[in-house]
PDB file of C-alpha atoms in Angstrom:
ATOM      1  CA  UNK A 133     -42.740  -8.087  46.701  1.00 40.00           C
ATOM      2  CA  UNK A 134     -39.876  -6.312  44.996  1.00 49.00           C
ATOM      3  CA  UNK A 135     -38.894  -9.538  43.216  1.00 50.00           C
ATOM      4  CA  UNK A 136     -42.411  -9.992  41.930  1.00 53.00           C
ATOM      5  CA  UNK A 137     -42.480  -6.391  40.765  1.00 49.00           C
ATOM      6  CA  UNK A 138     -39.200  -6.765  38.887  1.00 48.00           C
ATOM      7  CA  UNK A 139     -40.372 -10.014  37.356  1.00 48.00           C
ATOM      8  CA  UNK A 140     -43.516  -8.322  36.057  1.00 51.00           C
ATOM      9  CA  UNK A 141     -41.452  -5.504  34.567  1.00 49.00           C
ATOM     10  CA  UNK A 142     -39.118  -7.992  32.916  1.00 47.00           C
ATOM     11  CA  UNK A 143     -42.055  -9.822  31.378  1.00 48.00           C
ATOM     12  CA  UNK A 144     -43.344  -6.527  30.065  1.00 50.00           C
ATOM     13  CA  UNK A 145     -39.948  -5.612  28.668  1.00 48.00           C
ATOM     14  CA  UNK A 146     -39.733  -2.482  30.817  1.00 50.00           C
ATOM     15  CA  UNK A 147     -36.631  -3.591  32.648  1.00 47.00           C
ATOM     16  CA  UNK A 148     -33.299  -3.685  30.851  1.00 50.00           C
ATOM     17  CA  UNK A 149     -29.856  -4.140  32.324  1.00 45.00           C
ATOM     18  CA  UNK A 150     -28.777  -0.785  30.919  1.00 48.00           C
ATOM     19  CA  UNK A 151     -31.722   0.914  32.539  1.00 38.00           C
ATOM     20  CA  UNK A 152     -30.903  -0.549  35.921  1.00 40.00           C
ATOM     21  CA  UNK A 153     -27.147  -0.177  35.811  1.00 51.00           C
ATOM     22  CA  UNK A 154     -26.620   3.246  34.378  1.00 69.00           C
ATOM     23  CA  UNK A 155     -29.542   5.598  34.535  1.00 87.00           C
ATOM     24  CA  UNK A 156     -30.674   7.195  37.781  1.00 92.00           C
ATOM     25  CA  UNK A 157     -34.414   7.586  38.419  1.00 94.00           C
ATOM     26  CA  UNK A 158     -34.311  11.374  38.020  1.00 95.00           C
ATOM     27  CA  UNK A 159     -32.501  10.956  34.685  1.00 95.00           C
ATOM     28  CA  UNK A 160     -35.067   8.415  33.496  1.00 96.00           C
ATOM     29  CA  UNK A 161     -37.877  10.811  34.440  1.00 97.00           C
ATOM     30  CA  UNK A 162     -36.146  13.687  32.655  1.00 97.00           C
ATOM     31  CA  UNK A 163     -35.677  11.540  29.553  1.00 97.00           C
ATOM     32  CA  UNK A 164     -39.274  10.391  29.348  1.00 97.00           C
ATOM     33  CA  UNK A 165     -40.549  13.948  29.845  1.00 97.00           C
ATOM     34  CA  UNK A 166     -38.116  15.225  27.228  1.00 98.00           C
ATOM     35  CA  UNK A 167     -39.151  12.532  24.762  1.00 98.00           C
ATOM     36  CA  UNK A 168     -42.817  13.484  25.292  1.00 98.00           C
ATOM     37  CA  UNK A 169     -41.975  17.153  24.672  1.00 97.00           C
ATOM     38  CA  UNK A 170     -40.198  16.194  21.448  1.00 98.00           C
ATOM     39  CA  UNK A 171     -43.156  13.983  20.431  1.00 98.00           C
ATOM     40  CA  UNK A 172     -45.555  16.868  21.069  1.00 97.00           C
ATOM     41  CA  UNK A 173     -43.524  19.312  19.015  1.00 96.00           C
ATOM     42  CA  UNK A 174     -43.164  16.915  16.103  1.00 97.00           C
ATOM     43  CA  UNK A 175     -46.810  15.839  16.095  1.00 97.00           C
ATOM     44  CA  UNK A 176     -47.766  19.524  16.365  1.00 96.00           C
ATOM     45  CA  UNK A 177     -45.614  20.418  13.363  1.00 95.00           C
ATOM     46  CA  UNK A 178     -47.041  17.515  11.360  1.00 97.00           C
ATOM     47  CA  UNK A 179     -50.630  18.299  12.340  1.00 97.00           C
ATOM     48  CA  UNK A 180     -50.178  21.927  11.280  1.00 95.00           C
ATOM     49  CA  UNK A 181     -49.053  20.728   7.846  1.00 96.00           C
ATOM     50  CA  UNK A 182     -51.747  18.061   7.583  1.00 97.00           C
ATOM     51  CA  UNK A 183     -54.452  20.609   8.392  1.00 96.00           C
ATOM     52  CA  UNK A 184     -52.974  23.219   6.077  1.00 95.00           C
ATOM     53  CA  UNK A 185     -52.251  25.734   8.835  1.00 93.00           C
ATOM     54  CA  UNK A 186     -48.727  25.917   7.426  1.00 93.00           C
ATOM     55  CA  UNK A 187     -47.660  24.850   3.922  1.00 95.00           C
ATOM     56  CA  UNK A 188     -46.862  21.159   3.521  1.00 96.00           C
ATOM     57  CA  UNK A 189     -43.076  20.764   3.352  1.00 96.00           C
ATOM     58  CA  UNK A 190     -42.086  17.216   2.543  1.00 96.00           C
ATOM     59  CA  UNK A 191     -38.519  17.523   3.844  1.00 95.00           C
ATOM     60  CA  UNK A 192     -39.586  18.920   7.207  1.00 96.00           C
ATOM     61  CA  UNK A 193     -42.454  16.423   7.432  1.00 97.00           C
ATOM     62  CA  UNK A 194     -40.074  13.535   6.763  1.00 97.00           C
ATOM     63  CA  UNK A 195     -37.732  14.660   9.514  1.00 97.00           C
ATOM     64  CA  UNK A 196     -40.470  14.993  12.129  1.00 98.00           C
ATOM     65  CA  UNK A 197     -41.900  11.641  11.030  1.00 98.00           C
ATOM     66  CA  UNK A 198     -38.485   9.999  11.347  1.00 98.00           C
ATOM     67  CA  UNK A 199     -38.006  11.476  14.821  1.00 98.00           C
ATOM     68  CA  UNK A 200     -41.333  10.026  15.930  1.00 98.00           C
ATOM     69  CA  UNK A 201     -40.758   6.677  14.258  1.00 98.00           C
ATOM     70  CA  UNK A 202     -37.290   6.158  15.704  1.00 97.00           C
ATOM     71  CA  UNK A 203     -37.695   7.738  19.129  1.00 97.00           C
ATOM     72  CA  UNK A 204     -41.163   6.356  19.849  1.00 97.00           C
ATOM     73  CA  UNK A 205     -40.237   3.126  21.601  1.00 95.00           C
ATOM     74  CA  UNK A 206     -36.949   4.241  23.170  1.00 95.00           C
ATOM     75  CA  UNK A 207     -38.453   5.611  26.398  1.00 94.00           C
ATOM     76  CA  UNK A 208     -39.943   2.172  26.963  1.00 92.00           C
ATOM     77  CA  UNK A 209     -37.125  -0.033  25.687  1.00 89.00           C
ATOM     78  CA  UNK A 210     -34.192   2.132  26.728  1.00 85.00           C
ATOM     79  CA  UNK A 211     -34.906   2.872  30.370  1.00 89.00           C
ATOM     80  CA  UNK A 212     -37.278   5.699  31.179  1.00 95.00           C
ATOM     81  CA  UNK A 213     -40.037   3.974  33.143  1.00 95.00           C
ATOM     82  CA  UNK A 214     -37.830   1.653  35.199  1.00 93.00           C
ATOM     83  CA  UNK A 215     -38.503   0.546  38.770  1.00 91.00           C
ATOM     84  CA  UNK A 216     -38.284   3.383  41.270  1.00 92.00           C
ATOM     85  CA  UNK A 217     -39.000   6.031  38.665  1.00 95.00           C
ATOM     86  CA  UNK A 218     -42.428   6.749  40.069  1.00 95.00           C
ATOM     87  CA  UNK A 219     -40.453   9.040  42.405  1.00 94.00           C
ATOM     88  CA  UNK A 220     -37.385  11.248  42.119  1.00 93.00           C
ATOM     89  CA  UNK A 221     -38.664  14.277  40.223  1.00 95.00           C
ATOM     90  CA  UNK A 222     -42.030  15.859  39.365  1.00 96.00           C
ATOM     91  CA  UNK A 223     -43.833  14.000  36.579  1.00 97.00           C
ATOM     92  CA  UNK A 224     -47.311  13.079  35.366  1.00 97.00           C
ATOM     93  CA  UNK A 225     -46.950   9.323  34.917  1.00 97.00           C
ATOM     94  CA  UNK A 226     -49.721   7.531  36.763  1.00 97.00           C
ATOM     95  CA  UNK A 227     -48.926   4.879  39.361  1.00 96.00           C
ATOM     96  CA  UNK A 228     -50.627   2.357  37.050  1.00 97.00           C
ATOM     97  CA  UNK A 229     -47.528   2.450  34.812  1.00 97.00           C
ATOM     98  CA  UNK A 230     -45.800   0.396  37.472  1.00 96.00           C
ATOM     99  CA  UNK A 231     -48.760  -1.506  38.899  1.00 96.00           C
ATOM    100  CA  UNK A 232     -49.914  -2.866  35.529  1.00 96.00           C
ATOM    101  CA  UNK A 233     -46.746  -2.840  33.398  1.00 94.00           C
ATOM    102  CA  UNK A 234     -47.967  -5.289  30.787  1.00 96.00           C
ATOM    103  CA  UNK A 235     -51.078  -3.255  30.012  1.00 97.00           C
ATOM    104  CA  UNK A 236     -48.983  -0.102  29.954  1.00 97.00           C
ATOM    105  CA  UNK A 237     -46.535  -1.698  27.525  1.00 96.00           C
ATOM    106  CA  UNK A 238     -49.409  -2.747  25.280  1.00 97.00           C
ATOM    107  CA  UNK A 239     -50.759   0.813  25.209  1.00 97.00           C
ATOM    108  CA  UNK A 240     -47.296   2.274  24.577  1.00 97.00           C
ATOM    109  CA  UNK A 241     -46.611  -0.262  21.829  1.00 97.00           C
ATOM    110  CA  UNK A 242     -49.719   0.931  19.977  1.00 98.00           C
ATOM    111  CA  UNK A 243     -48.219   4.412  19.927  1.00 98.00           C
ATOM    112  CA  UNK A 244     -44.833   3.129  18.709  1.00 98.00           C
ATOM    113  CA  UNK A 245     -46.494   1.086  15.973  1.00 98.00           C
ATOM    114  CA  UNK A 246     -48.529   4.089  14.781  1.00 98.00           C
ATOM    115  CA  UNK A 247     -45.403   6.278  14.912  1.00 98.00           C
ATOM    116  CA  UNK A 248     -43.464   3.841  12.741  1.00 98.00           C
ATOM    117  CA  UNK A 249     -46.105   4.248  10.027  1.00 98.00           C
ATOM    118  CA  UNK A 250     -45.459   7.991   9.768  1.00 98.00           C
ATOM    119  CA  UNK A 251     -42.369   8.149   7.494  1.00 98.00           C
ATOM    120  CA  UNK A 252     -44.156   6.411   4.613  1.00 98.00           C
ATOM    121  CA  UNK A 253     -47.325   8.408   5.237  1.00 98.00           C
ATOM    122  CA  UNK A 254     -45.495  11.742   5.400  1.00 98.00           C
ATOM    123  CA  UNK A 255     -44.811  11.659   1.663  1.00 97.00           C
ATOM    124  CA  UNK A 256     -48.183  13.326   1.039  1.00 97.00           C
ATOM    125  CA  UNK A 257     -50.517  15.571   2.987  1.00 97.00           C
ATOM    126  CA  UNK A 258     -53.526  13.253   2.662  1.00 97.00           C
ATOM    127  CA  UNK A 259     -51.838  10.082   3.848  1.00 98.00           C
ATOM    128  CA  UNK A 260     -50.119  12.040   6.599  1.00 98.00           C
ATOM    129  CA  UNK A 261     -53.471  13.282   7.882  1.00 98.00           C
ATOM    130  CA  UNK A 262     -54.833   9.743   8.106  1.00 98.00           C
ATOM    131  CA  UNK A 263     -51.715   8.428   9.851  1.00 98.00           C
ATOM    132  CA  UNK A 264     -51.810  11.294  12.358  1.00 98.00           C
ATOM    133  CA  UNK A 265     -55.421  10.523  13.213  1.00 98.00           C
ATOM    134  CA  UNK A 266     -54.372   6.935  13.951  1.00 98.00           C
ATOM    135  CA  UNK A 267     -51.429   8.180  16.007  1.00 98.00           C
ATOM    136  CA  UNK A 268     -53.612  10.595  17.950  1.00 98.00           C
ATOM    137  CA  UNK A 269     -55.858   7.778  19.120  1.00 98.00           C
ATOM    138  CA  UNK A 270     -52.863   5.928  20.552  1.00 98.00           C
ATOM    139  CA  UNK A 271     -51.632   9.069  22.343  1.00 97.00           C
ATOM    140  CA  UNK A 272     -55.049   9.567  23.885  1.00 96.00           C
ATOM    141  CA  UNK A 273     -55.423   5.883  24.708  1.00 94.00           C
ATOM    142  CA  UNK A 274     -52.226   5.883  26.740  1.00 95.00           C
ATOM    143  CA  UNK A 275     -52.729   9.332  28.291  1.00 97.00           C
ATOM    144  CA  UNK A 276     -56.275   8.523  29.423  1.00 96.00           C
ATOM    145  CA  UNK A 277     -55.023   5.637  31.534  1.00 96.00           C
ATOM    146  CA  UNK A 278     -51.401   6.384  32.339  1.00 97.00           C
ATOM    147  CA  UNK A 279     -51.028  10.163  32.597  1.00 97.00           C
ATOM    148  CA  UNK A 280     -52.212  11.848  35.768  1.00 94.00           C
ATOM    149  CA  UNK A 281     -54.859  14.512  35.326  1.00 85.00           C
TER     150      UNK A 281
ATOM    151  CA  UNK B  98     -32.610  48.036  17.732  1.00 40.00           C
ATOM    152  CA  UNK B  99     -35.264  45.333  17.718  1.00 49.00           C
ATOM    153  CA  UNK B 100     -35.490  45.533  13.905  1.00 50.00           C
ATOM    154  CA  UNK B 101     -31.742  45.078  13.589  1.00 53.00           C
ATOM    155  CA  UNK B 102     -31.852  42.109  15.981  1.00 49.00           C
ATOM    156  CA  UNK B 103     -34.643  40.423  14.040  1.00 48.00           C
ATOM    157  CA  UNK B 104     -32.837  41.077  10.765  1.00 48.00           C
ATOM    158  CA  UNK B 105     -29.698  39.376  12.118  1.00 51.00           C
ATOM    159  CA  UNK B 106     -31.749  36.389  13.257  1.00 49.00           C
ATOM    160  CA  UNK B 107     -33.418  36.145   9.856  1.00 47.00           C
ATOM    161  CA  UNK B 108     -30.039  36.190   8.135  1.00 48.00           C
ATOM    162  CA  UNK B 109     -28.908  33.415  10.452  1.00 50.00           C
ATOM    163  CA  UNK B 110     -32.059  31.435   9.771  1.00 48.00           C
ATOM    164  CA  UNK B 111     -33.032  31.454  13.441  1.00 50.00           C
ATOM    165  CA  UNK B 112     -36.290  33.269  12.884  1.00 47.00           C
ATOM    166  CA  UNK B 113     -39.165  31.436  11.249  1.00 50.00           C
ATOM    167  CA  UNK B 114     -42.760  32.546  10.983  1.00 45.00           C
ATOM    168  CA  UNK B 115     -43.880  29.422  12.831  1.00 47.00           C
ATOM    169  CA  UNK B 116     -41.486  30.160  15.664  1.00 38.00           C
ATOM    170  CA  UNK B 117     -42.825  33.666  16.051  1.00 40.00           C
ATOM    171  CA  UNK B 118     -46.482  32.923  15.576  1.00 50.00           C
ATOM    172  CA  UNK B 119     -47.070  29.773  17.546  1.00 69.00           C
ATOM    173  CA  UNK B 120     -44.485  28.889  20.135  1.00 87.00           C
ATOM    174  CA  UNK B 121     -44.177  30.770  23.421  1.00 92.00           C
ATOM    175  CA  UNK B 122     -40.687  31.481  24.800  1.00 94.00           C
ATOM    176  CA  UNK B 123     -41.101  29.022  27.680  1.00 95.00           C
ATOM    177  CA  UNK B 124     -42.185  26.325  25.219  1.00 95.00           C
ATOM    178  CA  UNK B 125     -39.195  27.015  22.988  1.00 96.00           C
ATOM    179  CA  UNK B 126     -36.881  26.752  26.008  1.00 97.00           C
ATOM    180  CA  UNK B 127     -38.529  23.494  27.088  1.00 97.00           C
ATOM    181  CA  UNK B 128     -38.162  22.086  23.585  1.00 97.00           C
ATOM    182  CA  UNK B 129     -34.491  22.928  23.219  1.00 97.00           C
ATOM    183  CA  UNK B 130     -33.709  21.490  26.659  1.00 97.00           C
ATOM    184  CA  UNK B 131     -35.714  18.365  25.837  1.00 98.00           C
ATOM    185  CA  UNK B 132     -33.948  17.938  22.511  1.00 98.00           C
ATOM    186  CA  UNK B 133     -30.577  18.222  24.275  1.00 98.00           C
ATOM    187  CA  UNK B 134     -31.667  15.573  26.808  1.00 97.00           C
ATOM    188  CA  UNK B 135     -32.678  13.274  23.953  1.00 98.00           C
ATOM    189  CA  UNK B 136     -29.366  13.967  22.158  1.00 98.00           C
ATOM    190  CA  UNK B 137     -27.446  13.134  25.339  1.00 97.00           C
ATOM    191  CA  UNK B 138     -29.286   9.861  25.859  1.00 96.00           C
ATOM    192  CA  UNK B 139     -28.828   8.763  22.249  1.00 97.00           C
ATOM    193  CA  UNK B 140     -25.149   9.744  22.067  1.00 97.00           C
ATOM    194  CA  UNK B 141     -24.654   8.011  25.425  1.00 96.00           C
ATOM    195  CA  UNK B 142     -26.273   4.825  24.149  1.00 95.00           C
ATOM    196  CA  UNK B 143     -24.199   4.932  20.948  1.00 97.00           C
ATOM    197  CA  UNK B 144     -20.968   5.668  22.813  1.00 97.00           C
ATOM    198  CA  UNK B 145     -21.571   2.731  25.140  1.00 96.00           C
ATOM    199  CA  UNK B 146     -21.900   0.450  22.106  1.00 96.00           C
ATOM    200  CA  UNK B 147     -18.926   2.000  20.276  1.00 97.00           C
ATOM    201  CA  UNK B 148     -16.704   1.522  23.328  1.00 96.00           C
ATOM    202  CA  UNK B 149     -17.968  -1.996  23.955  1.00 95.00           C
ATOM    203  CA  UNK B 150     -19.463  -1.193  27.369  1.00 93.00           C
ATOM    204  CA  UNK B 151     -22.662  -2.815  26.084  1.00 93.00           C
ATOM    205  CA  UNK B 152     -22.924  -5.227  23.136  1.00 95.00           C
ATOM    206  CA  UNK B 153     -23.251  -3.582  19.721  1.00 96.00           C
ATOM    207  CA  UNK B 154     -26.861  -3.875  18.586  1.00 96.00           C
ATOM    208  CA  UNK B 155     -27.309  -2.660  15.047  1.00 96.00           C
ATOM    209  CA  UNK B 156     -31.068  -2.138  15.310  1.00 95.00           C
ATOM    210  CA  UNK B 157     -30.821  -0.038  18.467  1.00 96.00           C
ATOM    211  CA  UNK B 158     -27.799   1.835  17.076  1.00 97.00           C
ATOM    212  CA  UNK B 159     -29.711   2.656  13.891  1.00 97.00           C
ATOM    213  CA  UNK B 160     -32.632   4.057  15.831  1.00 97.00           C
ATOM    214  CA  UNK B 161     -30.500   6.293  18.034  1.00 98.00           C
ATOM    215  CA  UNK B 162     -28.546   7.416  14.964  1.00 98.00           C
ATOM    216  CA  UNK B 163     -31.769   8.238  13.133  1.00 98.00           C
ATOM    217  CA  UNK B 164     -33.066  10.219  16.108  1.00 98.00           C
ATOM    218  CA  UNK B 165     -29.881  12.298  16.162  1.00 98.00           C
ATOM    219  CA  UNK B 166     -29.770  12.730  12.380  1.00 98.00           C
ATOM    220  CA  UNK B 167     -33.388  13.849  12.078  1.00 97.00           C
ATOM    221  CA  UNK B 168     -33.803  15.831  15.286  1.00 97.00           C
ATOM    222  CA  UNK B 169     -30.408  17.558  15.182  1.00 97.00           C
ATOM    223  CA  UNK B 170     -31.320  20.712  13.289  1.00 94.00           C
ATOM    224  CA  UNK B 171     -34.935  21.035  14.404  1.00 95.00           C
ATOM    225  CA  UNK B 172     -34.224  23.088  17.545  1.00 94.00           C
ATOM    226  CA  UNK B 173     -32.515  25.626  15.313  1.00 92.00           C
ATOM    227  CA  UNK B 174     -34.795  25.528  12.266  1.00 89.00           C
ATOM    228  CA  UNK B 175     -38.074  24.878  14.040  1.00 85.00           C
ATOM    229  CA  UNK B 176     -38.172  27.548  16.723  1.00 89.00           C
ATOM    230  CA  UNK B 177     -36.290  26.875  19.943  1.00 95.00           C
ATOM    231  CA  UNK B 178     -33.812  29.735  20.106  1.00 95.00           C
ATOM    232  CA  UNK B 179     -36.112  32.502  18.846  1.00 93.00           C
ATOM    233  CA  UNK B 180     -36.031  36.115  19.965  1.00 91.00           C
ATOM    234  CA  UNK B 181     -37.028  36.575  23.572  1.00 92.00           C
ATOM    235  CA  UNK B 182     -36.107  33.023  24.525  1.00 95.00           C
ATOM    236  CA  UNK B 183     -33.102  34.132  26.519  1.00 95.00           C
ATOM    237  CA  UNK B 184     -35.710  34.572  29.282  1.00 94.00           C
ATOM    238  CA  UNK B 185     -38.890  32.780  30.353  1.00 93.00           C
ATOM    239  CA  UNK B 186     -37.579  29.675  32.102  1.00 95.00           C
ATOM    240  CA  UNK B 187     -34.296  28.435  33.592  1.00 96.00           C
ATOM    241  CA  UNK B 188     -31.801  27.358  30.928  1.00 97.00           C
ATOM    242  CA  UNK B 189     -28.075  27.238  30.172  1.00 97.00           C
ATOM    243  CA  UNK B 190     -27.959  28.924  26.771  1.00 97.00           C
ATOM    244  CA  UNK B 191     -25.423  31.732  26.804  1.00 97.00           C
ATOM    245  CA  UNK B 192     -26.432  35.282  25.859  1.00 96.00           C
ATOM    246  CA  UNK B 193     -24.079  34.972  22.863  1.00 97.00           C
ATOM    247  CA  UNK B 194     -26.667  32.730  21.149  1.00 97.00           C
ATOM    248  CA  UNK B 195     -28.669  35.901  20.546  1.00 96.00           C
ATOM    249  CA  UNK B 196     -25.840  38.444  20.315  1.00 96.00           C
ATOM    250  CA  UNK B 197     -23.937  36.533  17.608  1.00 96.00           C
ATOM    251  CA  UNK B 198     -26.626  34.420  15.887  1.00 94.00           C
ATOM    252  CA  UNK B 199     -24.662  33.781  12.704  1.00 96.00           C
ATOM    253  CA  UNK B 200     -21.682  32.322  14.563  1.00 97.00           C
ATOM    254  CA  UNK B 201     -24.050  30.295  16.740  1.00 97.00           C
ATOM    255  CA  UNK B 202     -25.815  28.925  13.670  1.00 96.00           C
ATOM    256  CA  UNK B 203     -22.456  27.960  12.145  1.00 97.00           C
ATOM    257  CA  UNK B 204     -21.488  26.066  15.309  1.00 97.00           C
ATOM    258  CA  UNK B 205     -24.899  24.359  15.507  1.00 97.00           C
ATOM    259  CA  UNK B 206     -24.776  23.453  11.820  1.00 97.00           C
ATOM    260  CA  UNK B 207     -21.517  21.560  12.420  1.00 98.00           C
ATOM    261  CA  UNK B 208     -23.338  19.426  14.967  1.00 98.00           C
ATOM    262  CA  UNK B 209     -26.277  18.791  12.619  1.00 98.00           C
ATOM    263  CA  UNK B 210     -23.916  17.841   9.786  1.00 98.00           C
ATOM    264  CA  UNK B 211     -22.025  15.392  12.018  1.00 98.00           C
ATOM    265  CA  UNK B 212     -25.315  13.965  13.288  1.00 98.00           C
ATOM    266  CA  UNK B 213     -26.550  13.341   9.741  1.00 98.00           C
ATOM    267  CA  UNK B 214     -23.490  11.141   9.145  1.00 98.00           C
ATOM    268  CA  UNK B 215     -24.460   8.775  11.960  1.00 98.00           C
ATOM    269  CA  UNK B 216     -27.059   6.508  10.280  1.00 98.00           C
ATOM    270  CA  UNK B 217     -24.574   5.284   7.658  1.00 98.00           C
ATOM    271  CA  UNK B 218     -21.806   5.011  10.252  1.00 98.00           C
ATOM    272  CA  UNK B 219     -23.974   3.095  12.724  1.00 98.00           C
ATOM    273  CA  UNK B 220     -23.911  -0.003  10.527  1.00 97.00           C
ATOM    274  CA  UNK B 221     -20.668  -1.104  12.213  1.00 97.00           C
ATOM    275  CA  UNK B 222     -18.995  -0.517  15.544  1.00 97.00           C
ATOM    276  CA  UNK B 223     -15.749   0.821  14.037  1.00 97.00           C
ATOM    277  CA  UNK B 224     -17.300   3.409  11.739  1.00 98.00           C
ATOM    278  CA  UNK B 225     -19.710   4.395  14.504  1.00 98.00           C
ATOM    279  CA  UNK B 226     -16.817   5.095  16.850  1.00 98.00           C
ATOM    280  CA  UNK B 227     -15.167   7.412  14.318  1.00 98.00           C
ATOM    281  CA  UNK B 228     -18.406   9.253  13.568  1.00 98.00           C
ATOM    282  CA  UNK B 229     -19.092   9.718  17.287  1.00 98.00           C
ATOM    283  CA  UNK B 230     -15.646  11.228  17.802  1.00 98.00           C
ATOM    284  CA  UNK B 231     -16.453  13.738  15.051  1.00 98.00           C
ATOM    285  CA  UNK B 232     -19.840  14.425  16.610  1.00 98.00           C
ATOM    286  CA  UNK B 233     -18.317  14.903  20.051  1.00 98.00           C
ATOM    287  CA  UNK B 234     -16.071  17.686  18.788  1.00 98.00           C
ATOM    288  CA  UNK B 235     -19.074  19.584  17.441  1.00 98.00           C
ATOM    289  CA  UNK B 236     -20.941  19.171  20.755  1.00 97.00           C
ATOM    290  CA  UNK B 237     -17.944  20.525  22.657  1.00 96.00           C
ATOM    291  CA  UNK B 238     -17.369  23.304  20.123  1.00 94.00           C
ATOM    292  CA  UNK B 239     -20.878  24.649  20.593  1.00 95.00           C
ATOM    293  CA  UNK B 240     -21.046  24.054  24.364  1.00 97.00           C
ATOM    294  CA  UNK B 241     -17.720  25.816  24.982  1.00 96.00           C
ATOM    295  CA  UNK B 242     -19.042  29.027  23.470  1.00 96.00           C
ATOM    296  CA  UNK B 243     -22.808  28.891  23.834  1.00 97.00           C
ATOM    297  CA  UNK B 244     -23.613  26.974  27.007  1.00 97.00           C
ATOM    298  CA  UNK B 245     -23.253  28.759  30.323  1.00 94.00           C
ATOM    299  CA  UNK B 246     -20.855  27.184  32.820  1.00 85.00           C
TER     300      UNK B 246
END
C-alpha cells in the first residue's frame, strides 16, 4: 500500500528526493502554511492596488507579483506536501491531497500558471486586475477541494 | 510617549498607512514568521546547491533567488513589525526591534541588499556560493541583535 502511494506521488511530481531526505513532516507543514500566508499577503496587496483601495505603485506591485510567480510552485515541487505530512502539526490540507495526488497537482499547477502571469500583468492596474481575477479562480478551485472547511 | 514612538518608526520607515489601517498585530506577526520560514527554506535550498549536497539546478536556483530578492524587504516595508506587534502571538522578535527601530532597519536593509544580489549570482554555483556567504552574515547580524535566544 505504501509503495503504491509513493508511486502515485512520484507520478504526480509530489515526491522529490530532497523532500524525503531532508525535510521533516512538521517542517513541510510549516513551509506550506507559511507560503500560503505569503501568497495571501501578496495577493491582498495586489488586490488593494487593482481595486484602487491604495494607490497603484508599480515597484511594489512588481515585487509582490515576482514573489507569487517564483514561490507559487515551490511548495509542490520542493517538498511541502510529501508523504506523511497529513500529520505532524495542525493544518487545513484535506486528506484528498494525498488520496488523489494527480488531481491535486493539476489544481495546484493552475494556480502556479496564473501566478507566473502576474509579473507582466503588474505593469498596469488594468491588466493586473484581470490577471488577479484569473488567479483568484485558481485559488478558489484548489481551496474548494483541498482545504478543509 | 506614543507620539514619539510613532515618529521614530516613521523615520525608520517601519510605519506605513497600510500597516496601520489594515493589518492586525497577530496577522503582522504571522506574516513576518512566515516570511522567515520561506527565507530559511530558500536559503537552505540554495546552500545545498552551492555546497554540492544536491546538483546545481539553475532554474530552481533562480526561483529561490527571486523569492529572496523580492520578498526580502516586504516584511519591513509592508507592515510586519508595526507598533503593537511586540505582542499578540508567540514570536522571537526582540524588544529592541521597537526600542531602536532605526538600527533595526539598518540591519534588515543589509539583508535585503544582499538578497537582491542573489538572482544575478544564482547563474553559477561559484558566484552563488559567494553571494550566500554575504547573505549569511546579514542574517546572523540581524538575528544576533534582534531575535530572542
